[in-house]
mmCIF file of C-alpha atoms in Angstrom:
data_model
loop_
_atom_site.group_PDB
_atom_site.id
_atom_site.type_symbol
_atom_site.label_atom_id
_atom_site.label_comp_id
_atom_site.label_asym_id
_atom_site.label_seq_id
_atom_site.Cartn_x
_atom_site.Cartn_y
_atom_site.Cartn_z
ATOM 1 C CA MET A 1 77.236 115.405 96.888
ATOM 2 C CA GLN A 2 76.676 114.780 93.205
ATOM 3 C CA LEU A 3 79.830 115.384 91.215
ATOM 4 C CA VAL A 4 79.341 117.271 87.973
ATOM 5 C CA PRO A 5 82.766 117.852 86.405
ATOM 6 C CA THR A 6 83.405 121.046 84.470
ATOM 7 C CA LYS A 7 86.358 119.599 82.606
ATOM 8 C CA THR A 8 87.831 116.264 81.595
ATOM 9 C CA ALA A 9 89.482 114.175 84.259
ATOM 10 C CA GLU A 10 93.259 113.995 84.440
ATOM 11 C CA ILE A 11 95.110 110.867 85.537
ATOM 12 C CA ILE A 12 97.926 112.059 87.803
ATOM 13 C CA GLY A 13 99.258 108.869 89.366
ATOM 14 C CA CYS A 14 99.377 105.076 89.107
ATOM 15 C CA SER A 15 101.183 102.353 91.008
ATOM 16 C CA VAL A 16 101.179 98.608 91.580
ATOM 17 C CA LEU A 17 101.338 97.555 95.217
ATOM 18 C CA PRO A 18 102.584 94.319 96.810
ATOM 19 C CA GLY A 19 99.804 91.783 96.542
ATOM 20 C CA ARG A 20 99.080 92.613 92.851
ATOM 21 C CA GLU A 21 96.834 95.599 93.483
ATOM 22 C CA VAL A 22 96.743 98.493 90.998
ATOM 23 C CA VAL A 23 96.014 101.994 92.289
ATOM 24 C CA VAL A 24 95.104 104.866 89.980
ATOM 25 C CA LEU A 25 94.409 108.458 90.977
ATOM 26 C CA ALA A 26 92.678 111.054 88.839
ATOM 27 C CA SER A 27 91.717 114.638 89.552
ATOM 28 C CA TRP A 28 88.937 117.013 88.582
ATOM 29 C CA GLY A 29 90.221 120.322 89.829
ATOM 30 C CA SER A 30 90.280 120.100 93.635
ATOM 31 C CA LEU A 31 88.626 116.653 93.696
ATOM 32 C CA LEU A 32 90.730 113.509 93.739
ATOM 33 C CA ARG A 33 89.358 110.017 93.131
ATOM 34 C CA LEU A 34 91.200 106.811 93.905
ATOM 35 C CA TRP A 35 90.563 103.507 92.141
ATOM 36 C CA LYS A 36 91.803 100.108 93.249
ATOM 37 C CA ALA A 37 91.700 96.906 91.253
ATOM 38 C CA GLU A 38 92.980 93.412 91.872
ATOM 39 C CA VAL A 39 95.276 91.960 89.211
ATOM 40 C CA SER A 40 94.476 88.399 88.213
ATOM 41 C CA PRO A 41 97.254 85.858 87.475
ATOM 42 C CA ASP A 42 96.890 86.573 83.749
ATOM 43 C CA GLY A 43 97.701 90.245 84.368
ATOM 44 C CA PHE A 44 94.202 91.695 83.968
ATOM 45 C CA CYS A 45 92.624 94.272 86.277
ATOM 46 C CA SER A 46 89.112 93.629 87.452
ATOM 47 C CA GLY A 47 86.667 94.862 90.052
ATOM 48 C CA TRP A 48 87.468 98.575 90.111
ATOM 49 C CA LEU A 49 86.506 100.136 93.444
ATOM 50 C CA SER A 50 86.831 103.826 94.160
ATOM 51 C CA VAL A 51 86.644 106.509 96.822
ATOM 52 C CA MET A 52 86.522 110.281 96.545
ATOM 53 C CA LEU A 53 89.141 112.386 98.336
ATOM 54 C CA GLU A 54 87.648 115.827 98.839
ATOM 55 C CA GLY A 55 89.125 118.703 100.796
ATOM 56 C CA HIS A 56 91.693 120.649 98.802
ATOM 57 C CA ALA A 57 90.756 124.262 98.026
ATOM 58 C CA GLY A 58 92.642 124.290 94.716
ATOM 59 C CA PRO A 59 93.516 121.931 91.865
ATOM 60 C CA VAL A 60 95.291 118.739 92.904
ATOM 61 C CA THR A 61 98.727 118.678 91.273
ATOM 62 C CA CYS A 62 100.393 115.508 92.597
ATOM 63 C CA CYS A 63 99.828 112.375 94.652
ATOM 64 C CA SER A 64 101.628 109.396 96.114
ATOM 65 C CA VAL A 65 100.403 106.086 97.546
ATOM 66 C CA SER A 66 102.054 104.403 100.524
ATOM 67 C CA GLN A 67 103.680 101.056 99.891
ATOM 68 C CA ALA A 68 101.103 99.399 102.137
ATOM 69 C CA GLY A 69 98.324 100.970 100.059
ATOM 70 C CA ASP A 70 96.565 102.398 103.106
ATOM 71 C CA LEU A 71 97.463 106.083 102.686
ATOM 72 C CA VAL A 72 97.388 108.654 99.890
ATOM 73 C CA PHE A 73 99.473 111.834 100.071
ATOM 74 C CA SER A 74 98.416 114.696 97.788
ATOM 75 C CA GLY A 75 99.556 118.213 96.966
ATOM 76 C CA SER A 76 97.639 121.160 95.570
ATOM 77 C CA SER A 77 97.840 124.706 94.289
ATOM 78 C CA ASP A 78 96.169 125.651 97.590
ATOM 79 C CA ARG A 79 99.721 125.399 99.042
ATOM 80 C CA THR A 80 98.881 122.424 101.252
ATOM 81 C CA ALA A 81 99.627 118.718 101.291
ATOM 82 C CA ARG A 82 97.030 116.296 102.634
ATOM 83 C CA LEU A 83 97.095 112.718 103.862
ATOM 84 C CA TRP A 84 94.085 110.466 103.274
ATOM 85 C CA ASN A 85 92.876 107.054 104.375
ATOM 86 C CA ALA A 86 92.750 105.091 101.137
ATOM 87 C CA GLY A 87 90.045 102.765 102.442
ATOM 88 C CA ASP A 88 87.255 105.296 102.837
ATOM 89 C CA GLY A 89 88.703 108.609 101.629
ATOM 90 C CA THR A 90 88.677 110.305 105.035
ATOM 91 C CA LEU A 91 91.226 112.998 105.770
ATOM 92 C CA ALA A 92 94.064 111.756 108.000
ATOM 93 C CA GLY A 93 96.147 114.928 108.139
ATOM 94 C CA SER A 94 96.647 118.376 106.625
ATOM 95 C CA PHE A 95 100.125 119.851 106.234
ATOM 96 C CA GLU A 96 100.660 123.581 105.799
ATOM 97 C CA GLY A 97 103.841 125.584 105.409
ATOM 98 C CA HIS A 98 104.579 126.067 101.724
ATOM 99 C CA LYS A 99 104.297 129.599 100.377
ATOM 100 C CA ALA A 100 103.296 128.556 96.847
ATOM 101 C CA ASP A 101 101.840 125.636 94.863
ATOM 102 C CA VAL A 102 102.790 122.131 95.958
ATOM 103 C CA THR A 103 104.047 120.413 92.802
ATOM 104 C CA CYS A 104 105.319 117.009 93.954
ATOM 105 C CA CYS A 105 105.019 114.675 96.928
ATOM 106 C CA SER A 106 106.051 111.234 98.113
ATOM 107 C CA ILE A 107 105.630 108.849 101.066
ATOM 108 C CA SER A 108 108.644 106.903 102.348
ATOM 109 C CA PRO A 109 108.593 103.086 101.962
ATOM 110 C CA THR A 110 108.335 102.696 105.738
ATOM 111 C CA GLY A 111 105.395 105.118 105.901
ATOM 112 C CA ASN A 112 106.908 107.229 108.664
ATOM 113 C CA LEU A 113 107.949 110.191 106.484
ATOM 114 C CA ALA A 114 106.504 112.248 103.659
ATOM 115 C CA VAL A 115 108.068 114.946 101.504
ATOM 116 C CA SER A 116 106.522 117.738 99.453
ATOM 117 C CA GLY A 117 108.090 120.103 96.928
ATOM 118 C CA SER A 118 106.861 123.486 95.789
ATOM 119 C CA THR A 119 107.251 126.377 93.407
ATOM 120 C CA ASP A 120 108.505 128.279 96.467
ATOM 121 C CA THR A 121 111.785 126.349 95.695
ATOM 122 C CA THR A 122 111.743 124.415 98.999
ATOM 123 C CA LEU A 123 110.952 120.878 100.069
ATOM 124 C CA LYS A 124 109.381 120.015 103.376
ATOM 125 C CA LEU A 125 110.033 116.757 105.162
ATOM 126 C CA TRP A 126 107.116 115.681 107.370
ATOM 127 C CA ALA A 127 107.269 113.133 110.196
ATOM 128 C CA LEU A 128 104.064 111.079 110.049
ATOM 129 C CA LYS A 129 103.230 110.542 113.708
ATOM 130 C CA ARG A 130 100.138 108.431 114.129
ATOM 131 C CA LYS A 131 97.705 110.024 116.568
ATOM 132 C CA LYS A 132 95.047 107.364 116.824
ATOM 133 C CA THR A 133 93.752 104.273 115.114
ATOM 134 C CA LYS A 134 90.100 103.454 114.645
ATOM 135 C CA ALA A 135 89.037 100.548 112.460
ATOM 136 C CA ASP A 136 90.886 101.064 109.143
ATOM 137 C CA ARG A 137 91.182 104.816 109.662
ATOM 138 C CA MET A 138 94.311 106.650 110.714
ATOM 139 C CA SER A 139 94.877 110.174 111.933
ATOM 140 C CA PHE A 140 98.173 111.977 112.184
ATOM 141 C CA ALA A 141 99.259 114.694 114.551
ATOM 142 C CA ASP A 142 100.439 118.018 113.171
ATOM 143 C CA THR A 143 104.236 118.176 113.120
ATOM 144 C CA LYS A 144 106.688 120.929 112.328
ATOM 145 C CA PRO A 145 108.408 120.055 109.051
ATOM 146 C CA THR A 146 112.099 120.110 108.257
ATOM 147 C CA THR A 147 112.561 122.590 105.405
ATOM 148 C CA LEU A 148 115.067 121.573 102.740
ATOM 149 C CA LYS A 149 116.569 124.645 101.060
ATOM 150 C CA GLY A 150 119.009 124.690 98.172
ATOM 151 C CA HIS A 151 117.136 124.743 94.867
ATOM 152 C CA ASN A 152 116.963 128.014 92.928
ATOM 153 C CA GLY A 153 113.996 127.114 90.736
ATOM 154 C CA PHE A 154 110.550 125.564 90.877
ATOM 155 C CA ILE A 155 110.745 122.010 92.223
ATOM 156 C CA LYS A 156 109.143 119.493 89.862
ATOM 157 C CA CYS A 157 109.802 116.060 91.385
ATOM 158 C CA CYS A 158 110.816 114.270 94.571
ATOM 159 C CA CYS A 159 111.110 110.683 95.761
ATOM 160 C CA PHE A 160 112.525 108.561 98.569
ATOM 161 C CA SER A 161 115.219 105.927 98.307
ATOM 162 C CA HIS A 162 113.967 102.417 99.018
ATOM 163 C CA GLY A 163 115.678 102.499 102.381
ATOM 164 C CA GLY A 164 114.069 105.840 103.201
ATOM 165 C CA ASP A 165 117.393 107.435 104.138
ATOM 166 C CA LEU A 166 117.560 109.754 101.121
ATOM 167 C CA VAL A 167 115.233 112.128 99.297
ATOM 168 C CA VAL A 168 115.980 113.037 95.678
ATOM 169 C CA SER A 169 114.526 116.211 94.176
ATOM 170 C CA GLY A 170 114.660 117.784 90.731
ATOM 171 C CA ALA A 171 113.922 121.352 89.708
ATOM 172 C CA LEU A 172 113.895 123.955 86.972
ATOM 173 C CA ASP A 173 117.283 125.172 88.209
ATOM 174 C CA GLU A 174 118.692 122.234 86.192
ATOM 175 C CA THR A 175 119.846 120.272 89.229
ATOM 176 C CA LEU A 176 119.091 117.100 91.132
ATOM 177 C CA ARG A 177 119.716 117.223 94.861
ATOM 178 C CA LEU A 178 120.109 114.404 97.375
ATOM 179 C CA TRP A 179 119.067 115.029 100.977
ATOM 180 C CA ASN A 180 119.627 113.057 104.184
ATOM 181 C CA THR A 181 116.275 112.349 105.811
ATOM 182 C CA VAL A 182 117.767 112.025 109.312
ATOM 183 C CA ASP A 183 118.743 115.685 109.596
ATOM 184 C CA GLY A 184 117.625 117.287 106.319
ATOM 185 C CA THR A 185 121.166 118.135 105.198
ATOM 186 C CA LEU A 186 122.148 118.336 101.537
ATOM 187 C CA ALA A 187 124.228 115.280 100.577
ATOM 188 C CA LYS A 188 124.934 115.933 96.882
ATOM 189 C CA THR A 189 124.083 118.296 94.033
ATOM 190 C CA LEU A 190 123.984 116.846 90.512
ATOM 191 C CA GLU A 191 124.114 119.241 87.556
ATOM 192 C CA SER A 192 121.680 118.233 84.810
ATOM 193 C CA LEU A 193 123.200 117.676 81.367
ATOM 194 C CA SER A 194 119.951 118.412 79.543
ATOM 195 C CA GLY A 195 118.200 121.312 81.257
ATOM 196 C CA TRP A 196 115.206 121.271 83.551
ATOM 197 C CA VAL A 197 114.617 118.156 85.661
ATOM 198 C CA VAL A 198 110.945 117.186 85.658
ATOM 199 C CA CYS A 199 110.937 113.601 86.977
ATOM 200 C CA CYS A 200 113.191 111.318 89.011
ATOM 201 C CA ALA A 201 113.371 107.807 90.444
ATOM 202 C CA ILE A 202 115.808 105.737 92.526
ATOM 203 C CA SER A 203 116.516 102.119 91.658
ATOM 204 C CA PRO A 204 115.426 99.551 94.274
ATOM 205 C CA THR A 205 119.050 98.452 94.586
ATOM 206 C CA GLY A 206 119.975 102.023 95.543
ATOM 207 C CA GLU A 207 122.684 102.107 92.877
ATOM 208 C CA PHE A 208 121.190 104.521 90.338
ATOM 209 C CA ILE A 209 119.017 107.607 90.018
ATOM 210 C CA ALA A 210 117.061 108.203 86.811
ATOM 211 C CA SER A 211 116.087 111.758 85.892
ATOM 212 C CA GLY A 212 113.962 112.977 83.039
ATOM 213 C CA SER A 213 114.336 116.173 81.038
ATOM 214 C CA GLY A 214 115.109 116.257 77.326
ATOM 215 C CA VAL A 215 116.664 112.807 77.728
ATOM 216 C CA LEU A 216 116.617 110.109 80.373
ATOM 217 C CA GLN A 217 119.796 110.408 82.450
ATOM 218 C CA LEU A 218 121.176 107.717 84.756
ATOM 219 C CA TRP A 219 123.348 108.758 87.731
ATOM 220 C CA SER A 220 125.503 106.877 90.223
ATOM 221 C CA VAL A 221 124.185 107.366 93.753
ATOM 222 C CA ALA A 222 127.585 106.564 95.271
ATOM 223 C CA ASP A 223 129.535 109.431 93.725
ATOM 224 C CA GLY A 224 126.903 111.506 91.912
ATOM 225 C CA THR A 225 128.481 111.086 88.491
ATOM 226 C CA PRO A 226 126.424 110.680 85.287
ATOM 227 C CA ALA A 227 126.458 107.024 84.251
ATOM 228 C CA LYS A 228 124.449 106.863 81.012
ATOM 229 C CA ARG A 229 122.177 108.940 78.770
ATOM 230 C CA PHE A 230 119.143 107.212 77.247
ATOM 231 C CA ILE A 231 118.173 109.020 74.036
ATOM 232 C CA GLY A 232 115.015 108.005 72.200
ATOM 233 C CA HIS A 233 112.078 110.279 72.967
ATOM 234 C CA THR A 234 111.384 113.192 70.623
ATOM 235 C CA ARG A 235 109.913 115.467 73.273
ATOM 236 C CA PRO A 236 110.633 116.032 76.998
ATOM 237 C CA ILE A 237 110.245 113.132 79.423
ATOM 238 C CA THR A 238 107.470 113.419 82.017
ATOM 239 C CA CYS A 239 107.776 110.278 84.172
ATOM 240 C CA CYS A 240 110.160 107.418 84.840
ATOM 241 C CA VAL A 241 110.414 104.378 87.106
ATOM 242 C CA PHE A 242 112.687 101.368 87.650
ATOM 243 C CA SER A 243 111.506 97.769 87.608
ATOM 244 C CA PRO A 244 111.529 96.003 91.020
ATOM 245 C CA ASP A 245 114.768 94.187 90.113
ATOM 246 C CA SER A 246 116.358 97.423 88.779
ATOM 247 C CA GLN A 247 117.117 95.736 85.441
ATOM 248 C CA LEU A 248 114.695 97.884 83.446
ATOM 249 C CA VAL A 249 113.598 101.520 83.299
ATOM 250 C CA VAL A 250 110.368 102.759 81.768
ATOM 251 C CA SER A 251 109.828 106.384 80.729
ATOM 252 C CA GLY A 252 106.877 108.377 79.409
ATOM 253 C CA SER A 253 106.963 111.558 77.371
ATOM 254 C CA TRP A 254 105.151 114.504 75.849
ATOM 255 C CA ASP A 255 105.555 112.638 72.545
ATOM 256 C CA TYR A 256 102.761 110.256 73.708
ATOM 257 C CA SER A 257 105.157 107.280 73.737
ATOM 258 C CA VAL A 258 106.533 105.005 76.455
ATOM 259 C CA ASN A 259 110.040 103.554 76.188
ATOM 260 C CA LEU A 260 111.233 100.407 77.917
ATOM 261 C CA TRP A 261 115.019 100.483 78.473
ATOM 262 C CA LYS A 262 117.743 98.145 79.702
ATOM 263 C CA THR A 263 119.401 99.746 82.724
ATOM 264 C CA ALA A 264 122.751 98.117 81.963
ATOM 265 C CA ASP A 265 123.401 99.692 78.565
ATOM 266 C CA GLY A 266 120.515 102.072 77.823
ATOM 267 C CA THR A 267 119.206 100.188 74.801
ATOM 268 C CA ILE A 268 115.510 100.437 73.998
ATOM 269 C CA ILE A 269 113.777 97.096 74.379
ATOM 270 C CA LYS A 270 110.487 98.401 73.043
ATOM 271 C CA THR A 271 108.651 101.637 72.320
ATOM 272 C CA LEU A 272 105.035 101.366 73.473
ATOM 273 C CA LEU A 273 102.653 103.296 71.218
ATOM 274 C CA GLY A 274 98.907 103.749 71.628
ATOM 275 C CA HIS A 275 98.260 106.728 73.877
ATOM 276 C CA THR A 276 96.933 109.907 72.262
ATOM 277 C CA GLY A 277 97.973 112.304 75.013
ATOM 278 C CA MET A 278 100.962 113.170 77.161
ATOM 279 C CA ILE A 279 102.048 110.322 79.464
ATOM 280 C CA LYS A 280 101.447 111.291 83.103
ATOM 281 C CA CYS A 281 102.539 108.200 85.049
ATOM 282 C CA CYS A 282 104.063 104.757 84.650
ATOM 283 C CA ALA A 283 104.637 101.742 86.883
ATOM 284 C CA PHE A 284 105.854 98.146 86.854
ATOM 285 C CA SER A 285 104.006 95.222 88.355
ATOM 286 C CA CYS A 286 105.712 93.671 91.368
ATOM 287 C CA GLY A 287 107.072 90.820 89.258
ATOM 288 C CA SER A 288 108.013 93.111 86.345
ATOM 289 C CA GLU A 289 105.751 91.090 84.043
ATOM 290 C CA PHE A 290 103.700 94.067 82.920
ATOM 291 C CA VAL A 291 103.843 97.877 82.728
ATOM 292 C CA ILE A 292 100.946 100.245 83.325
ATOM 293 C CA THR A 293 100.791 103.774 81.937
ATOM 294 C CA GLY A 294 98.379 106.659 82.448
ATOM 295 C CA SER A 295 97.853 109.554 80.076
ATOM 296 C CA LEU A 296 96.083 112.844 79.509
ATOM 297 C CA ASP A 297 93.960 110.904 77.009
ATOM 298 C CA THR A 298 92.166 109.624 80.178
ATOM 299 C CA THR A 299 93.168 105.998 79.633
ATOM 300 C CA LEU A 300 95.251 103.531 81.598
ATOM 301 C CA LYS A 301 97.029 100.916 79.485
ATOM 302 C CA GLN A 302 98.510 97.555 80.478
ATOM 303 C CA TRP A 303 101.457 96.279 78.460
ATOM 304 C CA ASN A 304 103.318 92.983 78.458
ATOM 305 C CA ALA A 305 106.834 93.963 79.551
ATOM 306 C CA ALA A 306 108.544 91.088 77.753
ATOM 307 C CA GLY A 307 107.293 91.897 74.260
ATOM 308 C CA GLY A 308 105.632 95.293 74.628
ATOM 309 C CA ARG A 309 102.224 93.956 73.587
ATOM 310 C CA LEU A 310 99.215 96.053 74.608
ATOM 311 C CA VAL A 311 97.068 93.787 76.756
ATOM 312 C CA ARG A 312 94.213 95.965 77.925
ATOM 313 C CA THR A 313 93.010 99.570 77.908
ATOM 314 C CA HIS A 314 90.999 101.038 80.770
ATOM 315 C CA TYR A 315 88.846 104.064 79.955
ATOM 316 C CA LEU A 316 87.935 106.757 82.432
ATOM 317 C CA LEU A 317 84.594 107.656 80.891
ATOM 318 C CA ASN A 318 83.279 109.816 83.704
ATOM 319 C CA PRO A 319 84.229 110.725 87.280
ATOM 320 C CA LEU A 320 82.593 107.628 88.735
ATOM 321 C CA LYS A 321 83.267 104.859 86.250
ATOM 322 C CA TRP A 322 86.045 102.909 84.597
ATOM 323 C CA THR A 323 85.450 100.491 81.777
ATOM 324 C CA GLN A 324 87.977 98.332 79.993
ATOM 325 C CA GLN A 325 88.741 96.850 76.609
ATOM 326 C CA LEU A 326 90.664 93.637 76.032
ATOM 327 C CA GLN A 327 93.058 94.263 73.152
ATOM 328 C CA GLY A 328 91.567 93.071 69.875
ATOM 329 C CA THR A 329 87.927 93.471 70.940
ATOM 330 C CA LYS A 330 85.374 96.210 70.320
ATOM 331 C CA ASP A 331 86.108 99.506 72.022
ATOM 332 C CA PRO A 332 83.503 99.823 74.840
ATOM 333 C CA ALA A 333 83.638 103.584 74.563
ATOM 334 C CA ASP A 334 81.989 103.318 71.140
ATOM 335 C CA ASP A 335 78.689 102.578 72.862
ATOM 336 C CA LEU A 336 78.975 105.327 75.456
ATOM 337 C CA GLU A 337 79.182 109.073 75.432
ATOM 338 C CA LYS A 338 82.863 109.888 75.225
ATOM 339 C CA GLN A 339 84.705 112.773 76.807
ATOM 340 C CA PRO A 340 85.468 115.697 74.474
ATOM 341 C CA SER A 341 88.294 115.075 72.045
ATOM 342 C CA ALA A 342 91.805 116.306 72.633
ATOM 343 C CA GLU A 343 91.197 119.098 70.153
ATOM 344 C CA SER A 344 88.143 120.530 71.901
ATOM 345 C CA ASP A 345 88.109 123.696 73.958
ATOM 346 C CA GLU A 346 86.753 121.852 76.994
ATOM 347 C CA VAL A 347 89.799 119.640 77.265
ATOM 348 C CA SER A 348 92.297 122.420 76.761
ATOM 349 C CA GLU A 349 91.913 123.579 80.367
ATOM 350 C CA SER A 350 92.590 120.168 81.882
ATOM 351 C CA SER A 351 95.506 119.591 79.554
ATOM 352 C CA SER A 352 97.303 122.760 80.563
ATOM 353 C CA SER A 353 100.323 120.784 81.704
ATOM 354 C CA GLU A 354 100.758 119.469 78.172
ATOM 355 C CA SER A 355 100.692 122.948 76.696
ATOM 356 C CA ASP A 356 103.579 123.897 78.986
ATOM 357 C CA SER A 357 105.861 122.382 76.360
ATOM 358 C CA ASP A 358 105.089 125.353 74.104
ATOM 359 C CA GLY A 359 107.389 127.460 76.277
ATOM 360 C CA PHE A 360 110.549 125.518 75.471
ATOM 361 C CA GLU A 361 112.070 123.268 72.855
ATOM 362 C CA LEU A 362 114.091 120.077 72.752
ATOM 363 C CA LEU A 363 117.451 120.474 71.006
ATOM 364 C CA ALA A 364 119.221 117.744 69.035
ATOM 365 C CA ASN A 365 121.598 117.123 71.959
ATOM 366 C CA GLY A 366 118.657 116.408 74.262
ATOM 367 C CA ARG A 367 118.815 119.686 76.169
ATOM 368 C CA ILE A 368 115.637 121.618 77.056
ATOM 369 C CA VAL A 369 115.882 125.365 76.483
ATOM 370 C CA LYS A 370 113.409 128.214 76.582
ATOM 371 C CA LYS A 371 112.065 129.283 73.214
ATOM 372 C CA LYS A 372 113.275 132.633 71.978
#
């Protein structure tokens, strides 16, 4: 099938896997494409390879890559979650049960569980039971999910602890909730200090949870108390992640910026500027030496974590091709037909998630409230 996109691509996920492999996922409506690139010792990505993941009946809204890099879990407005073989893009499993759009999803570090969250205000915990193995392909048997009920608003984010024993979820009901994965029971409810919770992450040490809303909030996992508030962005936060050693936190925002913070005291090490669209995803390399960020401007940027220097920009010029620019050299997109600008009508449809910010405002105290 020849892919002819009707709108600009949207980067919806990025991660760095053990073994120095970068994975980026972008969607065109119901189509999802996965790119993989090896990272050289100097921190550069090269040799982009990609596969198309096709099967959702509605726009893809979220995705997660297994720690081993062999599986992709995706969610869609078609109310389903799907599991894919990352090697060749074949469907490994389809998971039905939500009554509304799937808005977030995650695979446990061990690869034996997956969780999905929805605008139906529930999460579903799926046991990934391998049915058969053939070459590099995997297939999973249909299983009845454990439904996690407790939120009173649309669920916006979910993630597993690094031990896989907890799931953390955030929602528009202004709460974070911690769930036991063994039996699906609610362990703790954390009341947000700054409105809607739109992103969350657990530190690899298991000590802290980071949540994003109007500000970046750090919580103690042990007792559920707020530990620190990181104030620096001028618009709501959209993504956050801890470094592998838990010493740093990176956050992206609707203000097009990325902040690199010290976990210990919440000071900003560096503000990374260069994107021209809302930040959609962020990740650390396995050694914490660089940060990668993806944006609605259809670029992926690599930054030196120590000094915040922009190292390289990768351009998603069309659904089948990435190209890259070493910082300080000629922009390769100058010689190619670019996607429509951020101000054009064609992009406005794909950037609908950015326009969501028009429905609320960020107060001086960092709280998100609906506009009157």
